[in-house]
PDB file of C-alpha atoms in Angstrom:
ATOM      1  CA  UNK A   8      11.404   8.336  -8.077  1.00 93.00           C
ATOM      2  CA  UNK A   9       8.227   8.307 -10.151  1.00 96.00           C
ATOM      3  CA  UNK A  10       5.618   6.607  -8.782  1.00 96.00           C
ATOM      4  CA  UNK A  11       2.835   4.978 -10.543  1.00 95.00           C
ATOM      5  CA  UNK A  12      -0.276   2.893  -9.014  1.00 95.00           C
ATOM      6  CA  UNK A  13      -2.887   0.729 -10.818  1.00 95.00           C
ATOM      7  CA  UNK A  14      -5.268  -1.651 -10.049  1.00 95.00           C
ATOM      8  CA  UNK A  15      -8.410  -0.455  -7.734  1.00 94.00           C
ATOM      9  CA  UNK A  16     -11.899  -0.635  -8.041  1.00 97.00           C
ATOM     10  CA  UNK A  17     -15.193  -1.693  -6.372  1.00 98.00           C
ATOM     11  CA  UNK A  18     -15.735  -5.120  -5.615  1.00 98.00           C
ATOM     12  CA  UNK A  19     -18.009  -6.821  -3.065  1.00 98.00           C
ATOM     13  CA  UNK A  20     -17.403  -7.600   0.406  1.00 98.00           C
ATOM     14  CA  UNK A  21     -15.260 -11.016   0.592  1.00 98.00           C
ATOM     15  CA  UNK A  22     -13.546  -9.684  -2.347  1.00 98.00           C
ATOM     16  CA  UNK A  23     -10.521  -9.834  -3.816  1.00 98.00           C
ATOM     17  CA  UNK A  24      -8.304  -6.706  -5.994  1.00 98.00           C
ATOM     18  CA  UNK A  25      -5.010  -6.205  -6.535  1.00 97.00           C
ATOM     19  CA  UNK A  26      -3.048  -3.276  -6.638  1.00 98.00           C
ATOM     20  CA  UNK A  27       0.188  -2.303  -8.426  1.00 96.00           C
ATOM     21  CA  UNK A  28       2.542   0.219  -7.927  1.00 96.00           C
ATOM     22  CA  UNK A  29       5.748   0.565 -10.854  1.00 95.00           C
ATOM     23  CA  UNK A  30       8.448   2.883  -9.641  1.00 94.00           C
ATOM     24  CA  UNK A  31      10.586   4.738 -12.054  1.00 93.00           C
ATOM     25  CA  UNK A  32      13.888   7.314 -12.381  1.00 92.00           C
ATOM     26  CA  UNK A  33      15.686   5.821  -9.487  1.00 89.00           C
ATOM     27  CA  UNK A  34      16.456   2.720  -7.343  1.00 88.00           C
ATOM     28  CA  UNK A  35      13.727   1.832  -4.882  1.00 91.00           C
ATOM     29  CA  UNK A  36      14.927   0.012  -1.560  1.00 92.00           C
ATOM     30  CA  UNK A  37      11.965   0.234   0.125  1.00 94.00           C
ATOM     31  CA  UNK A  38       8.236   0.865  -0.247  1.00 96.00           C
ATOM     32  CA  UNK A  39       4.706   1.075   1.459  1.00 97.00           C
ATOM     33  CA  UNK A  40       1.007   1.265   0.943  1.00 98.00           C
ATOM     34  CA  UNK A  41      -1.134   3.889   2.711  1.00 98.00           C
ATOM     35  CA  UNK A  42      -4.515   4.632   2.650  1.00 98.00           C
ATOM     36  CA  UNK A  43      -7.185   7.150   3.876  1.00 98.00           C
ATOM     37  CA  UNK A  44     -11.088   6.778   4.100  1.00 96.00           C
ATOM     38  CA  UNK A  45     -13.017  10.499   4.359  1.00 92.00           C
ATOM     39  CA  UNK A  46     -12.739  12.134   7.876  1.00 94.00           C
ATOM     40  CA  UNK A  47     -10.029   9.826   9.042  1.00 96.00           C
ATOM     41  CA  UNK A  48      -6.684  10.031   9.044  1.00 95.00           C
ATOM     42  CA  UNK A  49      -3.461   8.214   6.567  1.00 95.00           C
ATOM     43  CA  UNK A  50      -3.001   5.057   7.394  1.00 96.00           C
ATOM     44  CA  UNK A  51       0.381   3.129   6.714  1.00 97.00           C
ATOM     45  CA  UNK A  52      -0.894  -0.594   5.218  1.00 98.00           C
ATOM     46  CA  UNK A  53       1.753  -2.338   4.700  1.00 98.00           C
ATOM     47  CA  UNK A  54       5.916  -1.848   3.732  1.00 97.00           C
ATOM     48  CA  UNK A  55       8.163  -4.268   2.497  1.00 96.00           C
ATOM     49  CA  UNK A  56      12.094  -4.072   1.763  1.00 93.00           C
ATOM     50  CA  UNK A  57      12.974  -4.703  -1.717  1.00 89.00           C
ATOM     51  CA  UNK A  58      16.502  -5.967  -1.056  1.00 88.00           C
ATOM     52  CA  UNK A  59      15.286  -8.744   1.346  1.00 89.00           C
ATOM     53  CA  UNK A  60      11.619  -8.749   1.605  1.00 90.00           C
ATOM     54  CA  UNK A  61      11.091  -8.258   4.932  1.00 94.00           C
ATOM     55  CA  UNK A  62       7.201  -7.429   5.314  1.00 96.00           C
ATOM     56  CA  UNK A  63       4.890  -5.309   7.950  1.00 97.00           C
ATOM     57  CA  UNK A  64       1.375  -4.927   8.169  1.00 97.00           C
ATOM     58  CA  UNK A  65      -0.967  -3.002  10.074  1.00 97.00           C
ATOM     59  CA  UNK A  66      -3.359  -5.622  12.272  1.00 96.00           C
ATOM     60  CA  UNK A  67      -6.362  -4.158  10.366  1.00 96.00           C
ATOM     61  CA  UNK A  68      -4.692  -5.930   7.694  1.00 98.00           C
ATOM     62  CA  UNK A  69      -2.647  -9.431   8.503  1.00 97.00           C
ATOM     63  CA  UNK A  70      -3.808 -12.475   7.147  1.00 98.00           C
ATOM     64  CA  UNK A  71      -5.802 -10.785   4.333  1.00 98.00           C
ATOM     65  CA  UNK A  72      -3.334  -8.881   1.918  1.00 98.00           C
ATOM     66  CA  UNK A  73       0.175  -9.548   1.321  1.00 98.00           C
ATOM     67  CA  UNK A  74       2.843  -7.678  -0.293  1.00 97.00           C
ATOM     68  CA  UNK A  75       5.012  -8.313  -2.566  1.00 96.00           C
ATOM     69  CA  UNK A  76       7.812  -7.217  -4.886  1.00 92.00           C
ATOM     70  CA  UNK A  77       8.072  -7.320  -8.715  1.00 86.00           C
ATOM     71  CA  UNK A  78      11.886  -7.294  -9.396  1.00 70.00           C
ATOM     72  CA  UNK A  79      11.750  -7.314 -12.854  1.00 67.00           C
ATOM     73  CA  UNK A  80       9.598  -4.861 -13.533  1.00 66.00           C
ATOM     74  CA  UNK A  81      10.459  -2.466 -10.278  1.00 83.00           C
ATOM     75  CA  UNK A  82       7.055  -2.877  -8.915  1.00 91.00           C
ATOM     76  CA  UNK A  83       5.073  -3.518  -5.470  1.00 95.00           C
ATOM     77  CA  UNK A  84       2.105  -5.135  -5.864  1.00 96.00           C
ATOM     78  CA  UNK A  85      -0.297  -5.473  -2.927  1.00 98.00           C
ATOM     79  CA  UNK A  86      -3.176  -8.590  -3.284  1.00 98.00           C
ATOM     80  CA  UNK A  87      -6.099  -8.253  -1.035  1.00 98.00           C
ATOM     81  CA  UNK A  88      -8.049 -10.518  -0.456  1.00 98.00           C
ATOM     82  CA  UNK A  89     -11.581 -10.628   1.881  1.00 98.00           C
ATOM     83  CA  UNK A  90     -11.801  -7.401   1.326  1.00 98.00           C
ATOM     84  CA  UNK A  91     -14.261  -5.709   3.796  1.00 98.00           C
ATOM     85  CA  UNK A  92     -16.056  -2.307   4.139  1.00 97.00           C
ATOM     86  CA  UNK A  93     -13.899  -0.673   6.299  1.00 97.00           C
ATOM     87  CA  UNK A  94     -10.871  -1.564   3.908  1.00 98.00           C
ATOM     88  CA  UNK A  95     -12.575   1.285   1.487  1.00 98.00           C
ATOM     89  CA  UNK A  96     -10.514   3.587   1.302  1.00 98.00           C
ATOM     90  CA  UNK A  97      -8.118   5.830  -1.254  1.00 98.00           C
ATOM     91  CA  UNK A  98      -4.654   3.940  -1.768  1.00 98.00           C
ATOM     92  CA  UNK A  99      -1.303   5.220  -1.995  1.00 98.00           C
ATOM     93  CA  UNK A 100       2.055   3.635  -2.812  1.00 97.00           C
ATOM     94  CA  UNK A 101       5.066   6.003  -1.140  1.00 97.00           C
ATOM     95  CA  UNK A 102       8.686   5.316  -1.344  1.00 97.00           C
ATOM     96  CA  UNK A 103      11.348   5.388   0.890  1.00 96.00           C
ATOM     97  CA  UNK A 104       9.079   4.127   3.980  1.00 96.00           C
ATOM     98  CA  UNK A 105       9.734   3.424   7.559  1.00 94.00           C
ATOM     99  CA  UNK A 106       8.437   1.128  10.512  1.00 93.00           C
ATOM    100  CA  UNK A 107       8.452   3.439  13.337  1.00 92.00           C
ATOM    101  CA  UNK A 108       6.545   2.357  17.071  1.00 90.00           C
ATOM    102  CA  UNK A 109       4.984  -0.320  15.152  1.00 88.00           C
ATOM    103  CA  UNK A 110       3.438   1.882  11.933  1.00 91.00           C
ATOM    104  CA  UNK A 111       4.596   2.308   8.504  1.00 95.00           C
ATOM    105  CA  UNK A 112       5.347   6.123   7.905  1.00 95.00           C
ATOM    106  CA  UNK A 113       5.921   7.136   4.428  1.00 95.00           C
ATOM    107  CA  UNK A 114       8.117   9.860   3.525  1.00 95.00           C
ATOM    108  CA  UNK A 115       7.576  13.554   4.840  1.00 89.00           C
ATOM    109  CA  UNK A 116       6.641  16.388   2.126  1.00 85.00           C
ATOM    110  CA  UNK A 117       9.683  16.727  -0.243  1.00 86.00           C
ATOM    111  CA  UNK A 118      11.645  13.753   0.791  1.00 92.00           C
ATOM    112  CA  UNK A 119      10.274  11.205  -1.017  1.00 95.00           C
ATOM    113  CA  UNK A 120       7.428   9.809  -3.530  1.00 96.00           C
ATOM    114  CA  UNK A 121       3.962   9.522  -3.565  1.00 97.00           C
ATOM    115  CA  UNK A 122       1.894   7.717  -6.273  1.00 96.00           C
ATOM    116  CA  UNK A 123      -1.057   9.038  -7.221  1.00 94.00           C
ATOM    117  CA  UNK A 124      -3.569   7.137  -5.751  1.00 94.00           C
ATOM    118  CA  UNK A 125      -6.159   4.134  -6.322  1.00 97.00           C
ATOM    119  CA  UNK A 126      -9.883   4.228  -4.978  1.00 98.00           C
ATOM    120  CA  UNK A 127     -10.987   0.877  -4.019  1.00 98.00           C
ATOM    121  CA  UNK A 128     -14.407   0.812  -2.883  1.00 98.00           C
ATOM    122  CA  UNK A 129     -16.003  -2.286  -0.960  1.00 98.00           C
ATOM    123  CA  UNK A 130     -19.976  -2.804  -0.714  1.00 97.00           C
ATOM    124  CA  UNK A 131     -21.537  -4.619   1.812  1.00 93.00           C
TER     125      UNK A 131
END
């Protein structure tokens, strides 16, 4: 599976951005968005099951971010509202994903696909 992420940018605190991740090459049954800020570990932001739309959100983004599927385009979108400076990071999409211990986890190297990453910068 090849994943192409898009939609990052720079916004002021309180602003909104929409990320999109398009999949090609194979069927995708679940997908997640992850982020990594400088000096911090990668964090699972949100995951979605493609067939039934079941979603998962990290506590840090609950109520502000919305993940959705676009079946016609084999894509998953992440609508990010009320952005905060602490949301600044490189955002990656990945598949397959699992939710374990209250966390959305991406694939280990060689066992799935990661998008190329897109920068999100939120200024205060």
